[in-house]
PDB file of C-alpha atoms in Angstrom:
ATOM      1  CA  MET A  93     182.262 -99.198 -63.511  1.00 49.00           C
ATOM      2  CA  ILE A  94     180.752 -98.304 -59.918  1.00 60.00           C
ATOM      3  CA  ASP A  95     180.561-101.147 -57.666  1.00 78.00           C
ATOM      4  CA  ARG A  96     177.292-102.677 -56.922  1.00 90.00           C
ATOM      5  CA  GLU A  97     176.041-103.193 -53.380  1.00 93.00           C
ATOM      6  CA  PRO A  98     173.687-105.974 -52.177  1.00 96.00           C
ATOM      7  CA  LEU A  99     170.356-105.136 -50.480  1.00 97.00           C
ATOM      8  CA  THR A 100     170.632-105.736 -46.750  1.00 97.00           C
ATOM      9  CA  ALA A 101     166.949-106.342 -45.787  1.00 98.00           C
ATOM     10  CA  CYS A 102     163.748-107.265 -47.395  1.00 98.00           C
ATOM     11  CA  PRO A 103     162.207-104.571 -49.073  1.00 98.00           C
ATOM     12  CA  LEU A 104     158.647-105.670 -47.642  1.00 98.00           C
ATOM     13  CA  CYS A 105     159.262-106.824 -44.087  1.00 98.00           C
ATOM     14  CA  ALA A 106     162.743-105.746 -43.302  1.00 98.00           C
ATOM     15  CA  ALA A 107     164.184-109.215 -42.495  1.00 98.00           C
ATOM     16  CA  PRO A 108     167.897-109.650 -42.977  1.00 98.00           C
ATOM     17  CA  ALA A 109     168.395-110.154 -46.921  1.00 98.00           C
ATOM     18  CA  ALA A 110     171.604-112.291 -45.904  1.00 96.00           C
ATOM     19  CA  SER A 111     169.073-115.075 -44.849  1.00 97.00           C
ATOM     20  CA  ALA A 112     167.052-115.026 -48.047  1.00 98.00           C
ATOM     21  CA  ARG A 113     166.784-118.098 -50.195  1.00 98.00           C
ATOM     22  CA  ARG A 114     168.712-117.915 -53.655  1.00 98.00           C
ATOM     23  CA  LEU A 115     166.296-118.606 -56.338  1.00 98.00           C
ATOM     24  CA  GLU A 116     168.679-120.812 -58.521  1.00 96.00           C
ATOM     25  CA  LYS A 117     166.812-120.826 -62.206  1.00 97.00           C
ATOM     26  CA  TYR A 118     166.620-116.732 -61.750  1.00 97.00           C
ATOM     27  CA  GLN A 119     170.177-115.658 -61.175  1.00 97.00           C
ATOM     28  CA  LYS A 120     170.474-113.588 -64.107  1.00 96.00           C
ATOM     29  CA  ASP A 121     168.064-111.297 -62.645  1.00 97.00           C
ATOM     30  CA  HIS A 122     169.535-111.946 -58.910  1.00 97.00           C
ATOM     31  CA  LEU A 123     166.431-113.074 -57.197  1.00 98.00           C
ATOM     32  CA  VAL A 124     166.037-114.116 -53.788  1.00 98.00           C
ATOM     33  CA  SER A 125     163.062-115.272 -51.808  1.00 98.00           C
ATOM     34  CA  CYS A 126     162.850-113.673 -48.097  1.00 98.00           C
ATOM     35  CA  SER A 127     163.164-116.426 -45.484  1.00 97.00           C
ATOM     36  CA  ARG A 128     160.548-114.543 -43.145  1.00 98.00           C
ATOM     37  CA  CYS A 129     157.779-113.438 -45.791  1.00 98.00           C
ATOM     38  CA  GLY A 130     158.584-115.019 -48.976  1.00 98.00           C
ATOM     39  CA  PHE A 131     158.816-111.825 -51.148  1.00 98.00           C
ATOM     40  CA  ASN A 132     160.600-112.352 -54.289  1.00 98.00           C
ATOM     41  CA  PHE A 133     163.241-109.638 -55.004  1.00 98.00           C
ATOM     42  CA  SER A 134     166.765-108.763 -56.550  1.00 98.00           C
ATOM     43  CA  LEU A 135     169.393-108.972 -54.153  1.00 98.00           C
ATOM     44  CA  LEU A 136     171.747-106.621 -56.452  1.00 97.00           C
ATOM     45  CA  ILE A 137     171.309-102.861 -56.126  1.00 97.00           C
ATOM     46  CA  PRO A 138     171.680-101.509 -59.556  1.00 95.00           C
ATOM     47  CA  ASN A 139     174.190 -98.531 -59.955  1.00 94.00           C
ATOM     48  CA  ALA A 140     173.992 -95.510 -61.599  1.00 90.00           C
ATOM     49  CA  GLU A 141     175.281 -96.493 -64.882  1.00 93.00           C
ATOM     50  CA  ASP A 142     172.826 -99.364 -64.788  1.00 93.00           C
ATOM     51  CA  TYR A 143     169.942 -96.989 -64.558  1.00 89.00           C
ATOM     52  CA  GLU A 144     171.280 -94.609 -67.301  1.00 88.00           C
ATOM     53  CA  ARG A 145     171.637 -97.716 -69.788  1.00 89.00           C
ATOM     54  CA  VAL A 146     167.950 -98.639 -69.132  1.00 88.00           C
ATOM     55  CA  TYR A 147     166.168 -95.330 -68.377  1.00 84.00           C
ATOM     56  CA  GLY A 148     167.953 -93.215 -70.699  1.00 81.00           C
ATOM     57  CA  ALA A 149     167.116 -95.594 -73.619  1.00 76.00           C
ATOM     58  CA  TYR A 150     163.368 -94.914 -72.972  1.00 78.00           C
ATOM     59  CA  ASN A 151     161.222 -93.307 -75.412  1.00 80.00           C
ATOM     60  CA  TYR A 152     158.046 -92.611 -73.777  1.00 76.00           C
ATOM     61  CA  GLU A 153     156.514 -90.554 -76.594  1.00 77.00           C
ATOM     62  CA  ALA A 154     156.818 -93.454 -78.983  1.00 79.00           C
ATOM     63  CA  GLU A 155     155.435 -96.084 -76.683  1.00 75.00           C
ATOM     64  CA  ASP A 156     152.282 -94.058 -75.889  1.00 75.00           C
ATOM     65  CA  ALA A 157     152.007 -93.290 -79.781  1.00 75.00           C
ATOM     66  CA  ALA A 158     151.987 -96.936 -80.364  1.00 75.00           C
ATOM     67  CA  ARG A 159     149.055 -97.857 -78.152  1.00 78.00           C
ATOM     68  CA  SER A 160     146.171 -99.782 -80.033  1.00 81.00           C
ATOM     69  CA  GLU A 161     142.561 -98.394 -80.061  1.00 85.00           C
ATOM     70  CA  ILE A 162     141.709-101.396 -77.813  1.00 84.00           C
ATOM     71  CA  ASN A 163     144.276 -99.990 -75.340  1.00 85.00           C
ATOM     72  CA  ILE A 164     142.771 -96.640 -75.525  1.00 90.00           C
ATOM     73  CA  GLN A 165     139.320 -97.979 -74.862  1.00 92.00           C
ATOM     74  CA  ASN A 166     140.433 -99.881 -71.777  1.00 91.00           C
ATOM     75  CA  GLU A 167     141.732 -96.582 -70.441  1.00 94.00           C
ATOM     76  CA  ARG A 168     138.750 -94.638 -71.013  1.00 96.00           C
ATOM     77  CA  ALA A 169     136.754 -97.348 -69.272  1.00 96.00           C
ATOM     78  CA  LEU A 170     139.112 -97.300 -66.376  1.00 96.00           C
ATOM     79  CA  VAL A 171     138.267 -93.551 -65.931  1.00 97.00           C
ATOM     80  CA  GLU A 172     134.671 -94.214 -65.953  1.00 98.00           C
ATOM     81  CA  ARG A 173     135.101 -96.701 -62.947  1.00 98.00           C
ATOM     82  CA  LEU A 174     137.207 -94.045 -60.975  1.00 98.00           C
ATOM     83  CA  MET A 175     134.502 -91.293 -61.767  1.00 98.00           C
ATOM     84  CA  PRO A 176     132.821 -91.739 -58.344  1.00 98.00           C
ATOM     85  CA  TYR A 177     135.768 -90.430 -56.441  1.00 98.00           C
ATOM     86  CA  LYS A 178     135.657 -87.316 -58.222  1.00 98.00           C
ATOM     87  CA  GLN A 179     135.374 -84.589 -55.392  1.00 98.00           C
ATOM     88  CA  THR A 180     138.469 -81.950 -55.591  1.00 98.00           C
ATOM     89  CA  GLY A 181     138.584 -83.102 -59.211  1.00 98.00           C
ATOM     90  CA  LYS A 182     142.466 -83.590 -59.298  1.00 98.00           C
ATOM     91  CA  VAL A 183     144.162 -86.585 -60.280  1.00 98.00           C
ATOM     92  CA  LEU A 184     147.757 -87.447 -60.236  1.00 98.00           C
ATOM     93  CA  ASP A 185     149.737 -89.662 -62.537  1.00 98.00           C
ATOM     94  CA  ILE A 186     153.046 -90.781 -60.874  1.00 98.00           C
ATOM     95  CA  ALA A 187     155.986 -91.447 -63.394  1.00 95.00           C
ATOM     96  CA  ALA A 188     153.250 -90.561 -66.202  1.00 95.00           C
ATOM     97  CA  GLY A 189     155.515 -90.918 -69.091  1.00 92.00           C
ATOM     98  CA  ALA A 190     154.085 -88.977 -72.028  1.00 92.00           C
ATOM     99  CA  GLY A 191     150.858 -88.300 -69.979  1.00 93.00           C
ATOM    100  CA  ARG A 192     148.324 -89.536 -72.725  1.00 90.00           C
ATOM    101  CA  PHE A 193     146.555 -91.605 -69.912  1.00 91.00           C
ATOM    102  CA  LEU A 194     145.678 -88.121 -68.205  1.00 96.00           C
ATOM    103  CA  VAL A 195     144.040 -86.887 -71.296  1.00 94.00           C
ATOM    104  CA  HIS A 196     140.978 -89.244 -70.540  1.00 96.00           C
ATOM    105  CA  PHE A 197     140.776 -87.952 -67.269  1.00 98.00           C
ATOM    106  CA  ARG A 198     140.911 -84.164 -68.482  1.00 97.00           C
ATOM    107  CA  ASP A 199     137.950 -85.468 -71.030  1.00 97.00           C
ATOM    108  CA  ARG A 200     135.863 -86.319 -67.862  1.00 97.00           C
ATOM    109  CA  GLY A 201     136.573 -82.803 -66.176  1.00 98.00           C
ATOM    110  CA  PHE A 202     139.823 -83.600 -64.008  1.00 98.00           C
ATOM    111  CA  GLU A 203     142.514 -81.530 -63.352  1.00 98.00           C
ATOM    112  CA  PRO A 204     145.317 -83.566 -64.725  1.00 98.00           C
ATOM    113  CA  TYR A 205     148.772 -83.740 -62.454  1.00 98.00           C
ATOM    114  CA  ALA A 206     151.812 -85.472 -63.270  1.00 98.00           C
ATOM    115  CA  THR A 207     155.410 -86.528 -62.132  1.00 97.00           C
ATOM    116  CA  GLU A 208     158.430 -87.422 -64.139  1.00 94.00           C
ATOM    117  CA  PHE A 209     162.172 -87.812 -63.524  1.00 91.00           C
ATOM    118  CA  SER A 210     163.796 -85.880 -66.234  1.00 90.00           C
ATOM    119  CA  GLU A 211     163.488 -82.288 -67.173  1.00 92.00           C
ATOM    120  CA  PRO A 212     162.804 -82.594 -70.745  1.00 91.00           C
ATOM    121  CA  MET A 213     159.647 -84.836 -69.920  1.00 91.00           C
ATOM    122  CA  CYS A 214     158.527 -82.597 -67.356  1.00 94.00           C
ATOM    123  CA  GLN A 215     158.525 -79.833 -69.751  1.00 94.00           C
ATOM    124  CA  TYR A 216     156.877 -81.970 -72.347  1.00 93.00           C
ATOM    125  CA  LEU A 217     154.103 -82.772 -69.999  1.00 95.00           C
ATOM    126  CA  GLU A 218     153.786 -79.130 -69.366  1.00 96.00           C
ATOM    127  CA  ARG A 219     153.788 -78.136 -73.164  1.00 94.00           C
ATOM    128  CA  ASN A 220     150.761 -80.470 -73.215  1.00 93.00           C
ATOM    129  CA  GLY A 221     148.674 -78.580 -70.724  1.00 95.00           C
ATOM    130  CA  ILE A 222     149.727 -81.030 -67.587  1.00 97.00           C
ATOM    131  CA  THR A 223     150.728 -79.755 -64.057  1.00 97.00           C
ATOM    132  CA  THR A 224     153.939 -81.430 -63.253  1.00 97.00           C
ATOM    133  CA  TYR A 225     155.892 -81.733 -60.429  1.00 97.00           C
ATOM    134  CA  ARG A 226     159.652 -82.587 -60.261  1.00 96.00           C
ATOM    135  CA  GLY A 227     160.790 -85.419 -57.905  1.00 94.00           C
ATOM    136  CA  GLY A 228     159.786 -88.543 -59.695  1.00 94.00           C
ATOM    137  CA  LEU A 229     158.248 -90.843 -56.874  1.00 97.00           C
ATOM    138  CA  PHE A 230     158.522 -88.244 -54.141  1.00 96.00           C
ATOM    139  CA  PRO A 231     156.922 -85.169 -56.183  1.00 96.00           C
ATOM    140  CA  GLN A 232     158.414 -81.834 -54.824  1.00 95.00           C
ATOM    141  CA  GLY A 233     155.638 -79.244 -54.041  1.00 95.00           C
ATOM    142  CA  ALA A 234     152.562 -81.609 -54.470  1.00 97.00           C
ATOM    143  CA  PRO A 235     149.887 -80.922 -51.749  1.00 97.00           C
ATOM    144  CA  GLU A 236     149.010 -83.483 -49.287  1.00 97.00           C
ATOM    145  CA  GLY A 237     145.382 -84.827 -49.300  1.00 98.00           C
ATOM    146  CA  ALA A 238     144.521 -83.093 -52.448  1.00 98.00           C
ATOM    147  CA  PHE A 239     144.057 -85.796 -54.874  1.00 98.00           C
ATOM    148  CA  ASP A 240     140.846 -88.095 -55.812  1.00 98.00           C
ATOM    149  CA  VAL A 241     142.878 -90.350 -57.609  1.00 98.00           C
ATOM    150  CA  VAL A 242     146.169 -91.402 -57.961  1.00 98.00           C
ATOM    151  CA  VAL A 243     147.561 -93.753 -60.926  1.00 98.00           C
ATOM    152  CA  PHE A 244     150.704 -95.739 -60.320  1.00 98.00           C
ATOM    153  CA  THR A 245     150.889 -98.189 -63.144  1.00 97.00           C
ATOM    154  CA  GLU A 246     153.880-100.639 -63.869  1.00 96.00           C
ATOM    155  CA  ILE A 247     156.025 -98.757 -61.371  1.00 97.00           C
ATOM    156  CA  ILE A 248     156.400-100.627 -58.231  1.00 98.00           C
ATOM    157  CA  GLU A 249     158.376-103.543 -59.731  1.00 98.00           C
ATOM    158  CA  HIS A 250     160.969-100.753 -60.075  1.00 97.00           C
ATOM    159  CA  ILE A 251     161.700 -99.793 -56.884  1.00 97.00           C
ATOM    160  CA  ASN A 252     162.997-101.448 -53.785  1.00 97.00           C
ATOM    161  CA  ASN A 253     161.640 -98.776 -51.256  1.00 97.00           C
ATOM    162  CA  PRO A 254     157.753 -99.736 -51.932  1.00 98.00           C
ATOM    163  CA  LEU A 255     156.673 -98.859 -48.454  1.00 97.00           C
ATOM    164  CA  GLU A 256     158.479 -95.299 -48.177  1.00 98.00           C
ATOM    165  CA  VAL A 257     156.854 -94.754 -51.702  1.00 98.00           C
ATOM    166  CA  LEU A 258     153.432 -95.994 -50.911  1.00 98.00           C
ATOM    167  CA  SER A 259     153.073 -94.056 -47.754  1.00 98.00           C
ATOM    168  CA  GLY A 260     154.071 -90.816 -49.620  1.00 98.00           C
ATOM    169  CA  ILE A 261     151.093 -91.725 -51.960  1.00 98.00           C
ATOM    170  CA  HIS A 262     148.741 -91.984 -49.244  1.00 98.00           C
ATOM    171  CA  ARG A 263     149.566 -88.860 -47.971  1.00 98.00           C
ATOM    172  CA  LEU A 264     149.051 -87.255 -51.478  1.00 98.00           C
ATOM    173  CA  LEU A 265     145.235 -88.797 -51.408  1.00 98.00           C
ATOM    174  CA  ARG A 266     142.637 -87.278 -49.834  1.00 98.00           C
ATOM    175  CA  PRO A 267     140.551 -89.367 -47.261  1.00 98.00           C
ATOM    176  CA  GLY A 268     138.633 -92.049 -49.294  1.00 98.00           C
ATOM    177  CA  GLY A 269     140.498 -91.204 -52.570  1.00 98.00           C
ATOM    178  CA  CYS A 270     141.716 -94.268 -54.628  1.00 98.00           C
ATOM    179  CA  LEU A 271     145.026 -95.361 -55.490  1.00 98.00           C
ATOM    180  CA  TYR A 272     145.039 -97.493 -59.032  1.00 98.00           C
ATOM    181  CA  LEU A 273     148.017 -99.940 -59.031  1.00 98.00           C
ATOM    182  CA  THR A 274     149.168-102.480 -61.760  1.00 98.00           C
ATOM    183  CA  THR A 275     152.169-104.758 -61.721  1.00 98.00           C
ATOM    184  CA  PRO A 276     153.292-108.039 -63.268  1.00 97.00           C
ATOM    185  CA  ASN A 277     152.324-110.724 -61.180  1.00 97.00           C
ATOM    186  CA  PHE A 278     154.902-113.333 -60.369  1.00 98.00           C
ATOM    187  CA  ASP A 279     152.565-115.881 -59.078  1.00 97.00           C
ATOM    188  CA  SER A 280     150.985-115.781 -62.598  1.00 96.00           C
ATOM    189  CA  LEU A 281     150.587-119.274 -64.855  1.00 92.00           C
ATOM    190  CA  GLU A 282     152.751-117.338 -67.641  1.00 93.00           C
ATOM    191  CA  ARG A 283     155.686-117.247 -65.343  1.00 94.00           C
ATOM    192  CA  ARG A 284     155.331-120.529 -64.300  1.00 94.00           C
ATOM    193  CA  ILE A 285     155.325-122.040 -67.932  1.00 89.00           C
ATOM    194  CA  ILE A 286     157.680-119.957 -69.364  1.00 91.00           C
ATOM    195  CA  GLY A 287     160.292-119.648 -66.339  1.00 93.00           C
ATOM    196  CA  PRO A 288     163.673-117.702 -66.328  1.00 93.00           C
ATOM    197  CA  SER A 289     162.537-116.495 -70.103  1.00 89.00           C
ATOM    198  CA  TRP A 290     159.496-114.819 -68.831  1.00 93.00           C
ATOM    199  CA  GLY A 291     159.682-111.307 -70.245  1.00 91.00           C
ATOM    200  CA  MET A 292     158.951-109.418 -66.808  1.00 95.00           C
ATOM    201  CA  LEU A 293     162.454-110.714 -65.407  1.00 96.00           C
ATOM    202  CA  MET A 294     164.555-107.586 -66.376  1.00 95.00           C
ATOM    203  CA  TRP A 295     166.975-106.737 -63.767  1.00 97.00           C
ATOM    204  CA  PRO A 296     168.006-103.669 -63.499  1.00 96.00           C
ATOM    205  CA  GLU A 297     164.611-102.307 -64.560  1.00 96.00           C
ATOM    206  CA  HIS A 298     162.411-104.789 -62.516  1.00 98.00           C
ATOM    207  CA  ILE A 299     164.051-105.656 -59.050  1.00 98.00           C
ATOM    208  CA  THR A 300     160.861-106.607 -56.937  1.00 98.00           C
ATOM    209  CA  TYR A 301     158.497-109.255 -57.985  1.00 98.00           C
ATOM    210  CA  TRP A 302     154.814-108.940 -56.610  1.00 98.00           C
ATOM    211  CA  THR A 303     151.983-111.493 -55.739  1.00 98.00           C
ATOM    212  CA  PRO A 304     148.565-110.499 -54.877  1.00 98.00           C
ATOM    213  CA  LYS A 305     149.475-111.484 -51.397  1.00 98.00           C
ATOM    214  CA  HIS A 306     152.412-109.522 -51.225  1.00 98.00           C
ATOM    215  CA  LEU A 307     151.092-106.418 -52.717  1.00 98.00           C
ATOM    216  CA  HIS A 308     147.864-106.350 -50.349  1.00 98.00           C
ATOM    217  CA  ARG A 309     150.057-106.502 -47.215  1.00 98.00           C
ATOM    218  CA  ALA A 310     152.212-103.663 -48.817  1.00 98.00           C
ATOM    219  CA  LEU A 311     149.211-101.442 -49.176  1.00 98.00           C
ATOM    220  CA  ARG A 312     147.565-102.359 -45.849  1.00 98.00           C
ATOM    221  CA  GLY A 313     150.941-101.659 -44.360  1.00 97.00           C
ATOM    222  CA  ALA A 314     150.866 -98.227 -46.073  1.00 98.00           C
ATOM    223  CA  GLY A 315     147.490 -97.332 -44.641  1.00 97.00           C
ATOM    224  CA  PHE A 316     144.998 -98.238 -47.574  1.00 98.00           C
ATOM    225  CA  ARG A 317     141.753-100.574 -47.651  1.00 98.00           C
ATOM    226  CA  LYS A 318     140.941-102.761 -50.291  1.00 98.00           C
ATOM    227  CA  ARG A 319     138.188-102.014 -52.715  1.00 98.00           C
ATOM    228  CA  SER A 320     139.473-104.627 -55.545  1.00 98.00           C
ATOM    229  CA  LEU A 321     142.455-106.873 -56.218  1.00 98.00           C
ATOM    230  CA  LYS A 322     142.309-109.052 -59.280  1.00 96.00           C
ATOM    231  CA  THR A 323     144.484-110.910 -61.542  1.00 96.00           C
ATOM    232  CA  GLN A 324     144.003-110.949 -65.407  1.00 92.00           C
ATOM    233  CA  ASN A 325     145.047-112.252 -68.738  1.00 88.00           C
ATOM    234  CA  ILE A 326     147.583-114.057 -70.373  1.00 83.00           C
ATOM    235  CA  SER A 327     149.979-111.986 -72.471  1.00 76.00           C
ATOM    236  CA  PRO A 328     150.243-112.865 -76.160  1.00 70.00           C
ATOM    237  CA  TYR A 329     153.201-110.679 -76.315  1.00 66.00           C
ATOM    238  CA  ARG A 330     155.127-112.678 -73.634  1.00 67.00           C
ATOM    239  CA  ILE A 331     154.320-116.030 -75.292  1.00 71.00           C
ATOM    240  CA  VAL A 332     155.790-114.989 -78.426  1.00 70.00           C
ATOM    241  CA  GLU A 333     158.639-113.092 -76.682  1.00 71.00           C
ATOM    242  CA  ALA A 334     159.371-116.461 -74.793  1.00 70.00           C
ATOM    243  CA  LEU A 335     159.028-118.535 -78.118  1.00 70.00           C
ATOM    244  CA  GLN A 336     161.361-116.375 -79.676  1.00 71.00           C
ATOM    245  CA  LYS A 337     164.045-117.166 -77.181  1.00 71.00           C
ATOM    246  CA  GLY A 338     163.455-121.138 -77.195  1.00 62.00           C
ATOM    247  CA  ARG A 339     163.587-123.810 -79.541  1.00 53.00           C
ATOM    248  CA  MET A 340     160.872-122.597 -81.884  1.00 51.00           C
ATOM    249  CA  LYS A 341     162.733-119.559 -82.532  1.00 60.00           C
ATOM    250  CA  GLY A 342     162.930-120.374 -86.137  1.00 59.00           C
ATOM    251  CA  ALA A 343     159.296-120.686 -86.333  1.00 56.00           C
ATOM    252  CA  VAL A 344     158.274-117.624 -85.110  1.00 60.00           C
ATOM    253  CA  SER A 345     161.577-115.431 -85.827  1.00 67.00           C
ATOM    254  CA  GLY A 346     159.505-113.210 -88.301  1.00 71.00           C
ATOM    255  CA  VAL A 347     156.626-112.637 -85.676  1.00 67.00           C
ATOM    256  CA  SER A 348     156.371-109.042 -84.240  1.00 77.00           C
ATOM    257  CA  PRO A 349     155.167-109.796 -80.496  1.00 65.00           C
ATOM    258  CA  GLN A 350     153.581-106.395 -80.493  1.00 71.00           C
ATOM    259  CA  SER A 351     151.739-106.986 -83.605  1.00 74.00           C
ATOM    260  CA  PHE A 352     150.651-110.517 -82.749  1.00 63.00           C
ATOM    261  CA  SER A 353     149.265-109.130 -79.528  1.00 67.00           C
ATOM    262  CA  ASP A 354     147.597-106.319 -81.078  1.00 69.00           C
ATOM    263  CA  ALA A 355     145.716-108.776 -83.818  1.00 72.00           C
ATOM    264  CA  ALA A 356     144.662-111.108 -81.084  1.00 68.00           C
ATOM    265  CA  GLN A 357     143.051-108.381 -79.089  1.00 72.00           C
ATOM    266  CA  GLN A 358     141.322-106.950 -81.893  1.00 75.00           C
ATOM    267  CA  LYS A 359     140.014-110.663 -83.064  1.00 76.00           C
ATOM    268  CA  VAL A 360     138.865-111.130 -79.559  1.00 69.00           C
ATOM    269  CA  SER A 361     137.058-107.463 -79.162  1.00 75.00           C
ATOM    270  CA  GLY A 362     135.270-108.456 -82.783  1.00 77.00           C
ATOM    271  CA  SER A 363     133.789-111.870 -81.384  1.00 83.00           C
ATOM    272  CA  LYS A 364     131.098-112.339 -78.947  1.00 79.00           C
ATOM    273  CA  LEU A 365     131.909-115.975 -78.436  1.00 78.00           C
ATOM    274  CA  LEU A 366     135.787-115.113 -78.259  1.00 69.00           C
ATOM    275  CA  SER A 367     134.911-112.155 -76.005  1.00 75.00           C
ATOM    276  CA  LEU A 368     132.725-114.408 -73.653  1.00 74.00           C
ATOM    277  CA  ALA A 369     135.738-117.022 -73.696  1.00 71.00           C
ATOM    278  CA  LYS A 370     138.171-114.512 -72.373  1.00 74.00           C
ATOM    279  CA  SER A 371     135.532-113.420 -69.763  1.00 81.00           C
ATOM    280  CA  GLY A 372     135.781-116.961 -68.569  1.00 81.00           C
ATOM    281  CA  VAL A 373     139.369-117.577 -68.594  1.00 77.00           C
ATOM    282  CA  ASN A 374     139.883-114.099 -66.814  1.00 79.00           C
ATOM    283  CA  LYS A 375     137.666-115.275 -64.042  1.00 85.00           C
ATOM    284  CA  GLY A 376     139.289-118.540 -63.831  1.00 85.00           C
ATOM    285  CA  LEU A 377     142.651-116.601 -63.778  1.00 82.00           C
ATOM    286  CA  ASP A 378     141.453-114.444 -60.889  1.00 84.00           C
ATOM    287  CA  LEU A 379     140.133-116.983 -58.749  1.00 89.00           C
ATOM    288  CA  THR A 380     143.337-118.899 -58.884  1.00 92.00           C
ATOM    289  CA  ASN A 381     145.574-115.740 -58.690  1.00 94.00           C
ATOM    290  CA  LEU A 382     147.355-116.949 -61.810  1.00 95.00           C
ATOM    291  CA  GLY A 383     146.448-113.874 -64.152  1.00 95.00           C
ATOM    292  CA  SER A 384     149.707-112.210 -65.888  1.00 95.00           C
ATOM    293  CA  SER A 385     148.902-108.763 -64.193  1.00 96.00           C
ATOM    294  CA  ILE A 386     147.459-107.592 -60.904  1.00 98.00           C
ATOM    295  CA  ARG A 387     145.116-104.710 -61.008  1.00 98.00           C
ATOM    296  CA  ALA A 388     144.538-103.089 -57.676  1.00 98.00           C
ATOM    297  CA  PHE A 389     142.119-100.393 -56.539  1.00 98.00           C
ATOM    298  CA  TYR A 390     142.761 -99.065 -52.828  1.00 98.00           C
ATOM    299  CA  GLU A 391     141.313 -96.353 -50.828  1.00 98.00           C
ATOM    300  CA  ARG A 392     143.200 -94.130 -48.598  1.00 98.00           C
ATOM    301  CA  VAL A 393     141.551 -94.972 -44.831  1.00 94.00           C
TER     302      VAL A 393
END
């Protein structure tokens, strides 16, 4: 086993990590809060063996194939929202997995580009007609200022060099191009209720924990301007997952979190009354910054 090293500075403001406050309830994930800016991050840096244990077990194809029809409809709606940015006609998905999100962009006339870390995944994407750059977060050979849209979903929580990565994305976008980014919200009502059993606490996979305030600071620091920054939703998946870890685990032991979540989404989408109620809840969650997910649209200045 290779020894693990602690971070020496806050990933957001570079204050000395030694002065950060330990979050005692969250020590299984090595969480601390920066004494200067309040950013929450894992103090312990995962080593190569940690990363291999987590990412070596990923099955991107199976994950993408398991998406519900509602998820697919939401992805198509997102592409429609991003259509006004189409000038060069190029879109880049960073750490794209199996690349199925890019299919929706291609259906609307974009040229799809992707990055991935492993050679097998790069080859898989290329077999599916997606131009792929090696290098993961720092795509090798990707032209600067070439892309109308960069997609960066559920990735920033995995890294402890966010400013470096966001600055690289800024260079890849054309002036006025849009970065679309999502990440779990550490300030969410969900995390506040569930606490240390919240499913998004998962060292060594997740090592930085974002709030709307801290994400805006990072994006502004990397040269972006805000178009939209919202929090939304409460995750049925995470609620069932947390119940299965607590006193009610016997009552929900046979319940699949994914099946429960898909069924809940289907029920809401099929009811005008429930859809209106969900819309109202999301408005309240956004106003209070308590939604479980942060969804950001930022433009390159």
